[in-house]
Amino acid sequence: MPHTYDYPRPALTVDCVIFGLDDEGLKVLLIERGIEPFEGQWAIPGGFVAPGESVDAAAVRELQEETGLKDIYLEQLYTFGEPDRDPREHVVSVAYYALVNLIEHDLEASTDARSAAWFSVDDVPDLAFDHNQIFDMALTRLKGKVRYQPIGFELLPKKFTLTQLQRMYEIILEKPLDKRNFRKKVLSLEILKALNEIEKDVAHRAARLYSFDERAYRRLQRKGVHFAI
Amino acid sequence: MPHTYDYPRPALTVDCVIFGLDDEGLKVLLIERGIEPFEGQWAIPGGFVAPGESVDAAAVRELQEETGLKDIYLEQLYTFGEPDRDPREHVVSVAYYALVNLIEHDLEASTDARSAAWFSVDDVPDLAFDHNQIFDMALTRLKGKVRYQPIGFELLPKKFTLTQLQRMYEIILEKPLDKRNFRKKVLSLEILKALNEIEKDVAHRAARLYSFDERAYRRLQRKGVHFAI
DNA sequence: CCAAAAGTGTTTCACTTACACCCATGA
DNA sequence: TCATGGGTGTAAGTGAAACACTTTTGG
């Protein structure tokens, strides 16, 4: 298609910071670049936006190509538009972040030919382009948002114990929480469905399983009740 | 410059939701489009991003062209990337919002030839493109952010009374605040500098003037103290 | 029976809310 | 002197934080 607006224009990409949680802590998925620039260096997965493809759709596609997963929590983070962020030409990148549940989906050996690996968020190497800046913003956003919106559930299996939930918050917020107060608080929010099931294969008393009740959450939200940990 | 990445690419614009506060309430600056598409319809000011121009710089430039003002609070809002948001071709827009102080800068008669006007945020007409959606998101962001970050001061003159400050919050949050509790709260935050000045030309007891103490705010922020109204 | 985590209430303290009158000033 | 907004304190209520032991289960 010819350009209707006949101006030169920057190139447009999406980049996607993919977070996962396992028993070691919070992880981020990085790929090793196979081509210049920054060949051999780690980077956040991303790719070009084609004309006619919505930017959101490009991010979903990128995430699917990288993890093989669909229906993952994905949120736009920020758009990075400095002209020198790519050494070749002006490339504007719309960054997203995604939350995937590494406990249910074992993604150790990632998808395609390119080398991909999960890094602890405390141990991220020097990345290509301005990707350290993008990663830092994503982590800051996650830490800020998890306290006010029930997005942390996306990092857990559908059915989880209160201890798993507490541990998730402790890892992301980087501070210990009081067990009794935590349980009182989350149960009082009335957004958890207590299941008639208990965890399996543990060498101690099995804990009750819960699931996030999105319907109840939305109902409360409409009433103006605010979620907070 | 030839494109190093030889892909077709969407066009890229910035749009800027400009908020102002006067004694009638919260306003937004709109311009009347002089060309197709949506000729004659109101729209949020915006324009194309040139290759080599940072996206932030394009927003600053746009804001300056529209209001004649520099050093205005400007924050990136969201990037809108649906392919059908412009009827001609795929145009991705990085939206920003700005806060200007209409009390000090009287911008009634705006700048350039294009017709521009301030609209009450409660009375915004049907806008071009997806600009109603952009405006709604900007207003939601402002309402949410003003409670946790001291951005509301950007809408006031440098020197203001506590009543002006309270009124600003009442207008944006759309709810009345208790005068004594409000004063107790904002003064206890210790981010206001009490000036040895009082307001002028009022037909009643003149109120003390205050200014926002950004240095004190940053100091508290580093200590982990959180601002909230 | 032992190890390991599950589960459970009460008290204290801080902060938020509700509320009404006198004061200073200019017209 | 009157109209207008400026400025101030206290008591009650609500929610957050601190804190330790008993129970259940599998090994």
Coordinates of C-alpha atoms (C1' of nucleotides) in Angstrom, one line a residue:
Chain A
M1 CA 0.0 0.0 0.0
P2 CA 1.3 3.5 -0.8
H3 CA 1.5 5.9 2.1
T4 CA -1.4 8.3 2.2
Y5 CA 0.6 10.6 4.4
D6 CA 3.7 11.0 2.3
Y7 CA 6.2 11.7 5.1
P8 CA 9.2 9.7 6.1
R9 CA 8.4 7.9 9.3
P10 CA 10.2 6.1 12.1
A11 CA 10.0 2.3 12.2
L12 CA 7.7 0.8 14.8
T13 CA 8.3 -2.3 17.0
V14 CA 6.8 -3.9 20.0
D15 CA 8.9 -5.3 22.8
C16 CA 7.5 -7.6 25.5
V17 CA 8.9 -8.0 29.0
I18 CA 7.7 -11.5 30.0
F19 CA 7.6 -12.2 33.8
G20 CA 7.2 -15.6 35.3
L21 CA 7.2 -16.9 38.9
D22 CA 8.7 -20.2 40.1
D23 CA 9.9 -21.4 43.5
E24 CA 13.2 -19.6 43.1
G25 CA 11.5 -16.2 42.6
L26 CA 10.5 -13.7 39.9
K27 CA 12.0 -14.4 36.4
V28 CA 12.1 -12.6 33.1
L29 CA 12.4 -14.2 29.7
L30 CA 15.3 -13.0 27.5
I31 CA 16.5 -14.0 24.1
E32 CA 20.0 -14.0 22.7
R33 CA 20.2 -11.9 19.6
G34 CA 21.2 -13.8 16.4
I35 CA 21.9 -10.7 14.3
E36 CA 23.5 -7.3 14.4
P37 CA 23.2 -4.9 16.1
F38 CA 24.0 -6.3 19.5
E39 CA 24.5 -9.8 18.1
G40 CA 25.1 -12.3 20.8
Q41 CA 23.7 -10.0 23.5
W42 CA 20.6 -10.7 25.5
A43 CA 17.5 -8.7 24.8
I44 CA 13.8 -8.4 25.4
P45 CA 11.8 -10.3 22.8
G46 CA 10.1 -8.1 20.2
G47 CA 9.5 -7.5 16.5
F48 CA 8.1 -5.1 13.9
V49 CA 4.6 -3.9 13.7
A50 CA 3.2 -4.4 10.2
P51 CA 0.8 -1.8 8.7
G52 CA -2.7 -3.0 9.2
E53 CA -1.8 -5.0 12.3
S54 CA -2.9 -3.4 15.6
V55 CA -0.1 -2.7 18.0
D56 CA -1.8 -4.8 20.7
A57 CA -2.1 -7.7 18.2
A58 CA 1.6 -7.5 17.4
A59 CA 2.4 -7.8 21.1
V60 CA 0.1 -10.8 21.4
R61 CA 1.7 -12.4 18.4
E62 CA 5.2 -11.7 19.7
L63 CA 4.3 -13.3 23.0
Q64 CA 2.9 -16.3 21.4
E65 CA 5.9 -16.8 19.2
E66 CA 8.2 -16.5 22.2
T67 CA 6.4 -18.7 24.7
G68 CA 3.9 -20.6 22.7
L69 CA 1.2 -19.4 25.0
K70 CA -2.1 -17.6 24.4
D71 CA -4.5 -15.9 26.7
I72 CA -1.7 -14.4 28.8
Y73 CA -2.0 -11.3 30.8
L74 CA -0.5 -8.5 28.7
E75 CA -0.5 -4.8 29.3
Q76 CA 1.0 -1.9 27.5
L77 CA 3.8 -0.3 29.5
Y78 CA 5.3 2.7 27.7
T79 CA 6.5 3.8 24.3
F80 CA 10.2 4.5 23.9
G81 CA 10.9 6.9 21.2
E82 CA 14.4 8.3 21.4
P83 CA 15.9 8.5 17.9
D84 CA 19.2 7.0 19.0
R85 CA 17.9 3.9 20.8
D86 CA 18.6 1.8 17.7
P87 CA 22.0 2.6 16.1
R88 CA 20.8 2.1 12.6
E89 CA 17.8 4.4 12.4
H90 CA 14.9 5.8 14.4
V91 CA 12.9 2.9 15.7
V92 CA 10.0 3.6 18.1
S93 CA 9.1 0.7 20.4
V94 CA 5.8 0.2 22.2
A95 CA 6.7 -1.9 25.2
Y96 CA 4.4 -4.3 26.9
Y97 CA 4.7 -6.6 29.9
A98 CA 3.2 -10.0 30.3
L99 CA 2.7 -12.3 33.3
V100 CA 2.8 -16.0 32.9
N101 CA 2.4 -18.9 35.3
L102 CA 5.6 -21.0 35.3
I103 CA 4.2 -23.5 37.8
E104 CA 1.5 -24.8 35.5
H105 CA 3.3 -24.2 32.1
D106 CA 6.8 -25.5 32.3
L107 CA 8.5 -23.3 29.8
E108 CA 12.1 -24.2 30.8
A109 CA 13.0 -25.2 27.2
S110 CA 11.5 -22.4 25.3
T111 CA 10.1 -22.4 21.9
D112 CA 11.9 -21.6 18.7
A113 CA 15.5 -21.9 17.4
R114 CA 16.7 -18.8 19.0
S115 CA 18.3 -19.2 22.4
A116 CA 16.0 -18.1 25.2
A117 CA 16.3 -18.3 28.9
W118 CA 14.7 -17.2 32.2
F119 CA 16.7 -14.8 34.3
S120 CA 16.1 -13.9 37.9
V121 CA 15.0 -10.2 37.9
D122 CA 17.8 -9.5 40.4
D123 CA 20.4 -10.8 37.9
V124 CA 19.6 -9.3 34.5
P125 CA 22.6 -8.8 32.3
D126 CA 23.5 -5.9 30.1
L127 CA 20.8 -5.9 27.5
A128 CA 20.7 -4.7 23.9
F129 CA 19.4 -1.2 22.9
D130 CA 17.7 0.5 25.8
H131 CA 16.2 -2.7 27.0
N132 CA 17.6 -2.4 30.6
Q133 CA 15.5 0.8 30.9
I134 CA 12.5 -1.0 29.5
F135 CA 12.9 -3.9 31.9
D136 CA 13.4 -1.5 34.9
M137 CA 10.2 0.3 34.1
A138 CA 8.3 -3.0 33.7
L139 CA 9.5 -4.2 37.1
T140 CA 8.7 -0.9 38.7
R141 CA 5.2 -1.0 37.2
L142 CA 4.6 -4.6 38.3
K143 CA 5.7 -3.8 41.8
G144 CA 3.4 -0.8 41.9
K145 CA 0.4 -2.3 40.3
V146 CA 0.4 -5.6 42.1
R147 CA -0.7 -3.9 45.3
Y148 CA -3.8 -2.2 43.8
Q149 CA -4.9 -4.6 41.1
P150 CA -5.4 -8.3 41.2
I151 CA -2.8 -9.0 38.5
G152 CA -0.6 -11.1 40.7
F153 CA -2.9 -14.1 40.3
E154 CA -1.7 -14.3 36.7
L155 CA 1.6 -15.5 38.0
L156 CA 0.0 -18.4 40.0
P157 CA -1.8 -21.6 39.0
K158 CA -5.6 -21.3 38.8
K159 CA -5.8 -23.1 42.1
F160 CA -3.4 -22.0 44.8
T161 CA -2.9 -22.0 48.5
L162 CA -2.9 -18.9 50.7
T163 CA 0.7 -19.5 51.4
Q164 CA 1.6 -19.5 47.7
L165 CA -0.4 -16.2 47.3
Q166 CA 1.4 -14.7 50.3
R167 CA 4.8 -15.8 48.9
M168 CA 4.1 -14.3 45.5
Y169 CA 3.4 -10.9 47.2
E170 CA 6.5 -11.2 49.4
I171 CA 8.7 -11.9 46.3
I172 CA 7.3 -9.1 44.3
L173 CA 7.1 -6.5 47.0
E174 CA 10.4 -7.7 48.5
K175 CA 9.2 -7.6 52.1
P176 CA 7.8 -10.2 54.5
L177 CA 4.1 -10.2 55.3
D178 CA 2.5 -11.3 58.5
K179 CA 0.6 -14.6 57.9
R180 CA -2.4 -13.9 60.0
N181 CA -2.9 -10.4 58.9
F182 CA -2.4 -11.4 55.3
R183 CA -5.0 -14.1 55.5
K184 CA -7.5 -11.8 57.3
K185 CA -6.9 -9.1 54.6
V186 CA -7.3 -11.2 51.5
L187 CA -10.2 -13.2 52.8
S188 CA -12.0 -10.0 53.9
L189 CA -11.7 -8.8 50.3
E190 CA -14.1 -11.5 49.2
I191 CA -12.5 -12.0 45.9
L192 CA -11.2 -15.6 46.6
K193 CA -13.4 -18.6 46.0
A194 CA -12.6 -21.3 48.6
L195 CA -12.5 -24.6 46.8
N196 CA -13.4 -28.0 48.4
E197 CA -10.0 -29.2 47.4
I198 CA -6.6 -29.4 49.1
E199 CA -3.1 -29.5 47.7
K200 CA -1.6 -32.9 46.9
D201 CA 1.7 -34.7 47.5
V202 CA 3.0 -32.6 50.3
A203 CA 4.8 -34.0 53.3
H204 CA 2.8 -32.2 55.8
R205 CA -0.8 -31.0 56.4
A206 CA -2.3 -30.2 53.0
A207 CA -3.5 -26.6 52.6
R208 CA -6.9 -25.6 51.2
L209 CA -7.0 -24.4 47.6
Y210 CA -8.5 -21.2 46.4
S211 CA -9.2 -19.5 43.1
F212 CA -9.5 -15.9 42.1
D213 CA -13.1 -14.9 41.7
E214 CA -13.0 -12.4 38.9
R215 CA -16.8 -12.0 38.9
A216 CA -16.8 -11.0 42.5
Y217 CA -13.9 -8.7 42.0
R218 CA -15.7 -6.9 39.2
R219 CA -18.8 -6.6 41.3
L220 CA -16.9 -5.0 44.1
Q221 CA -15.1 -2.7 41.7
R222 CA -18.3 -1.4 40.3
K223 CA -19.4 -0.7 43.9
G224 CA -16.3 1.4 44.3
V225 CA -14.6 -1.0 46.7
H226 CA -10.9 -0.9 46.1
F227 CA -8.5 -3.8 46.2
A228 CA -5.2 -3.3 48.1
I229 CA -2.6 -5.5 49.7
Chain B
M1 CA 17.3 8.9 4.7
P2 CA 16.5 5.5 3.2
H3 CA 15.0 3.0 5.6
T4 CA 17.5 0.6 7.0
Y5 CA 14.6 -1.8 7.9
D6 CA 13.0 -2.1 4.6
Y7 CA 9.5 -2.9 5.8
P8 CA 6.4 -0.8 5.2
R9 CA 5.5 0.8 8.4
P10 CA 2.5 2.6 10.0
A11 CA 2.6 6.3 10.3
L12 CA 3.3 7.8 13.8
T13 CA 1.8 10.8 15.4
V14 CA 1.6 12.3 18.9
D15 CA -1.7 13.7 20.4
C16 CA -1.8 15.8 23.4
V17 CA -4.7 16.2 25.8
I18 CA -4.2 19.6 27.4
F19 CA -6.0 20.2 30.7
G20 CA -6.4 23.6 32.3
L21 CA -8.2 24.8 35.5
D22 CA -10.0 28.0 35.8
D23 CA -12.7 29.3 38.2
E24 CA -15.4 27.5 36.3
G25 CA -13.7 24.1 36.5
L26 CA -11.5 21.7 34.6
K27 CA -11.1 22.4 30.9
V28 CA -9.6 20.7 27.9
L29 CA -8.1 22.4 24.8
L30 CA -9.6 21.3 21.5
I31 CA -8.9 22.4 18.0
E32 CA -11.3 22.5 15.0
R33 CA -9.9 20.4 12.1
G34 CA -9.3 22.4 9.0
I35 CA -8.8 19.4 6.7
E36 CA -10.3 16.0 5.9
P37 CA -10.8 13.6 7.4
F38 CA -13.2 14.9 10.1
E39 CA -13.0 18.4 8.6
G40 CA -14.8 20.9 10.9
Q41 CA -14.9 18.5 13.8
W42 CA -13.2 19.1 17.1
A43 CA -10.1 17.1 17.9
I44 CA -7.2 16.8 20.3
P45 CA -4.2 18.7 19.0
G46 CA -1.5 16.5 17.5
G47 CA 0.9 16.0 14.7
F48 CA 3.4 13.7 13.0
V49 CA 6.6 12.5 14.4
A50 CA 9.5 13.0 12.1
P51 CA 12.3 10.5 11.9
G52 CA 15.1 11.6 14.2
E53 CA 12.7 13.5 16.4
S54 CA 12.1 11.9 19.8
V55 CA 8.5 11.1 20.5
D56 CA 8.6 13.1 23.7
A57 CA 10.1 16.1 21.8
A58 CA 7.3 15.9 19.3
A59 CA 4.8 16.1 22.1
V60 CA 6.6 19.1 23.6
R61 CA 6.7 20.8 20.2
E62 CA 3.0 20.1 19.6
L63 CA 2.1 21.6 23.0
Q64 CA 4.3 24.6 22.3
E65 CA 2.7 25.2 18.9
E66 CA -0.8 24.9 20.4
T67 CA -0.4 27.0 23.6
G68 CA 2.7 28.9 23.1
L69 CA 3.9 27.6 26.5
K70 CA 7.1 25.8 27.4
D71 CA 8.1 24.0 30.6
I72 CA 4.6 22.5 31.0
Y73 CA 3.9 19.3 32.8
L74 CA 3.6 16.6 30.2
E75 CA 3.3 12.9 30.6
Q76 CA 2.9 10.0 28.2
L77 CA -0.5 8.5 28.5
Y78 CA -0.9 5.5 26.1
T79 CA -0.2 4.5 22.6
F80 CA -3.2 3.9 20.4
G81 CA -2.5 1.5 17.6
E82 CA -5.7 0.1 16.0
P83 CA -5.3 0.0 12.2
D84 CA -8.7 1.6 11.6
R85 CA -8.5 4.5 13.9
D86 CA -7.6 6.7 10.9
P87 CA -9.8 6.1 7.9
R88 CA -6.9 6.6 5.4
E89 CA -4.2 4.3 6.6
H90 CA -2.7 2.8 9.7
V91 CA -1.6 5.7 12.0
V92 CA -0.3 4.9 15.4
S93 CA -0.6 7.7 17.9
V94 CA 1.3 8.1 21.1
A95 CA -0.9 10.2 23.4
Y96 CA 0.2 12.5 26.1
Y97 CA -1.5 14.7 28.6
A98 CA -0.5 18.1 29.8
L99 CA -1.4 20.3 32.8
V100 CA -1.4 24.0 32.4
N101 CA -2.2 26.8 34.7
L102 CA -4.9 28.9 33.2
I103 CA -5.0 31.3 36.2
E104 CA -1.5 32.8 35.5
H105 CA -1.4 32.3 31.8
D106 CA -4.5 33.6 30.3
L107 CA -4.9 31.5 27.1
E108 CA -8.4 32.4 26.2
A109 CA -7.4 33.5 22.8
S110 CA -5.2 30.7 21.7
T111 CA -2.3 30.8 19.4
D112 CA -2.3 30.1 15.7
A113 CA -4.8 30.5 12.9
R114 CA -6.7 27.3 13.6
S115 CA -9.7 27.6 15.7
A116 CA -9.0 26.4 19.3
A117 CA -11.2 26.5 22.4
W118 CA -11.3 25.4 26.0
F119 CA -14.2 23.0 26.7
S120 CA -15.4 21.9 30.1
V121 CA -14.4 18.3 30.6
D122 CA -18.1 17.5 31.3
D123 CA -19.1 18.9 28.0
V124 CA -16.7 17.5 25.4
P125 CA -18.3 17.1 22.0
D126 CA -18.0 14.2 19.5
L127 CA -14.3 14.2 18.5
A128 CA -12.5 13.1 15.4
F129 CA -10.8 9.7 15.1
D130 CA -10.8 7.8 18.5
H131 CA -10.1 11.1 20.3
N132 CA -13.0 10.6 22.7
Q133 CA -11.4 7.4 23.9
I134 CA -8.0 9.2 24.3
F135 CA -9.6 12.0 26.2
D136 CA -11.5 9.6 28.5
M137 CA -8.3 7.8 29.3
A138 CA -6.5 11.0 30.0
L139 CA -9.2 12.2 32.4
T140 CA -9.3 8.8 34.2
R141 CA -5.5 8.9 34.5
L142 CA -5.6 12.5 35.9
K143 CA -8.3 11.6 38.4
G144 CA -6.4 8.5 39.5
K145 CA -2.9 10.1 39.6
V146 CA -3.7 13.3 41.3
R147 CA -4.4 11.6 44.6
Y148 CA -1.0 9.9 44.8
Q149 CA 1.3 12.3 43.0
P150 CA 1.6 16.0 43.5
I151 CA 0.8 16.8 39.9
G152 CA -2.3 18.9 40.7
F153 CA 0.0 21.8 41.6
E154 CA 0.7 22.1 37.9
L155 CA -2.8 23.4 37.4
L156 CA -2.4 26.2 40.0
P157 CA -0.3 29.3 40.1
K158 CA 3.1 29.0 41.8
K159 CA 1.7 30.7 44.8
F160 CA -1.7 29.6 45.9
T161 CA -4.0 29.5 48.9
L162 CA -5.1 26.4 50.7
T163 CA -8.6 27.0 49.6
Q164 CA -7.5 27.1 45.9
L165 CA -5.7 23.8 46.5
Q166 CA -8.7 22.2 48.1
R167 CA -11.0 23.5 45.3
M168 CA -8.6 22.0 42.7
Y169 CA -8.9 18.6 44.4
E170 CA -12.7 18.9 44.8
I171 CA -13.1 19.7 41.1
I172 CA -10.9 16.8 39.9
L173 CA -12.0 14.2 42.3
E174 CA -15.6 15.4 42.0
K175 CA -16.3 15.3 45.7
P176 CA -16.4 17.8 48.6
L177 CA -13.5 17.7 51.1
D178 CA -13.7 18.8 54.7
K179 CA -11.8 22.0 55.2
R180 CA -10.2 21.3 58.5
N181 CA -9.2 17.7 57.7
F182 CA -7.9 18.8 54.3
R183 CA -5.6 21.5 55.8
K184 CA -4.4 19.1 58.5
K185 CA -3.6 16.5 55.9
V186 CA -1.7 18.6 53.4
L187 CA 0.2 20.5 56.0
S188 CA 1.2 17.3 57.8
L189 CA 2.7 16.1 54.5
E190 CA 5.3 18.9 54.8
I191 CA 5.6 19.5 51.1
L192 CA 4.2 23.0 51.2
K193 CA 6.3 26.1 51.9
A194 CA 4.3 28.7 53.8
L195 CA 5.1 32.0 52.3
N196 CA 5.2 35.3 54.1
E197 CA 2.7 36.7 51.7
I198 CA -1.0 36.9 51.5
E199 CA -3.4 37.1 48.5
K200 CA -4.3 40.5 47.1
D201 CA -7.4 42.3 46.0
V202 CA -10.0 40.2 47.8
A203 CA -13.0 41.6 49.5
H204 CA -12.5 39.7 52.7
R205 CA -9.7 38.5 54.9
A206 CA -6.7 37.7 52.7
A207 CA -5.5 34.1 52.8
R208 CA -1.9 33.0 53.3
L209 CA 0.0 31.9 50.2
Y210 CA 1.8 28.6 49.9
S211 CA 4.1 27.1 47.3
F212 CA 4.8 23.5 46.5
D213 CA 8.2 22.5 47.9
E214 CA 9.5 20.0 45.3
R215 CA 12.8 19.6 47.1
A216 CA 11.0 18.5 50.3
Y217 CA 8.7 16.2 48.3
R218 CA 11.6 14.4 46.7
R219 CA 13.3 14.1 50.1
L220 CA 10.3 12.4 51.5
Q221 CA 9.8 10.2 48.5
R222 CA 13.4 8.9 48.9
K223 CA 12.5 8.1 52.5
G224 CA 9.6 6.0 51.2
V225 CA 7.0 8.4 52.5
H226 CA 4.0 8.4 50.2
F227 CA 1.9 11.3 49.2
A228 CA -1.8 10.9 49.2
I229 CA -4.9 13.1 49.4
Chain C
dC1 C1' 6.5 -39.6 67.2
dC2 C1' 8.6 -36.1 64.7
dA3 C1' 9.1 -32.6 61.2
dA4 C1' 6.7 -29.2 58.5
dA5 C1' 3.5 -26.2 57.3
dA6 C1' -1.7 -25.0 58.2
dG7 C1' -4.7 -22.5 60.5
dT8 C1' -6.5 -19.2 64.0
dG9 C1' -8.0 -14.0 67.7
dT10 C1' -7.0 -10.3 70.4
dT11 C1' -4.9 -6.0 71.8
dT12 C1' -2.7 -1.7 70.6
dC13 C1' -1.9 2.1 68.0
dA14 C1' -2.4 5.3 64.2
dC15 C1' -5.1 7.6 61.2
dT16 C1' -9.4 9.1 59.3
dT17 C1' -13.8 11.3 59.9
dA18 C1' -17.2 14.3 61.7
dC19 C1' -18.3 18.5 63.3
dA20 C1' -19.0 24.6 64.6
dC21 C1' -17.4 28.8 65.9
dC22 C1' -14.6 33.1 66.1
dC23 C1' -11.5 36.2 63.3
dA24 C1' -9.8 39.5 60.0
dT25 C1' -10.7 42.3 56.2
dG26 C1' -12.7 45.4 52.7
dA27 C1' -16.8 47.4 51.1
Chain D
dT1 C1' -21.5 47.0 60.6
dC2 C1' -22.0 43.6 57.7
dA3 C1' -20.8 40.1 54.3
dT4 C1' -17.3 37.0 53.0
dG5 C1' -14.2 33.7 53.4
dG6 C1' -9.9 32.4 56.7
dG7 C1' -8.5 29.9 60.2
dT8 C1' -8.6 26.5 64.1
dG9 C1' -9.2 21.5 67.8
dT10 C1' -11.3 17.5 69.7
dA11 C1' -13.7 13.1 70.2
dA12 C1' -15.2 8.8 68.1
dG13 C1' -14.6 5.3 65.0
dT14 C1' -12.2 2.3 61.8
dG15 C1' -8.5 -0.2 60.0
dA16 C1' -3.5 -1.7 60.4
dA17 C1' 0.1 -4.0 62.9
dA18 C1' 2.1 -6.9 66.3
dC19 C1' 2.2 -11.2 68.1
dA20 C1' 2.4 -17.4 69.5
dC21 C1' 0.3 -21.5 69.9
dT22 C1' -2.4 -25.7 68.5
dT23 C1' -3.7 -28.8 64.6
dT24 C1' -3.1 -31.9 60.8
dT25 C1' -0.6 -34.9 57.9
dG26 C1' 3.0 -37.8 55.9
dG27 C1' 7.3 -39.9 56.6

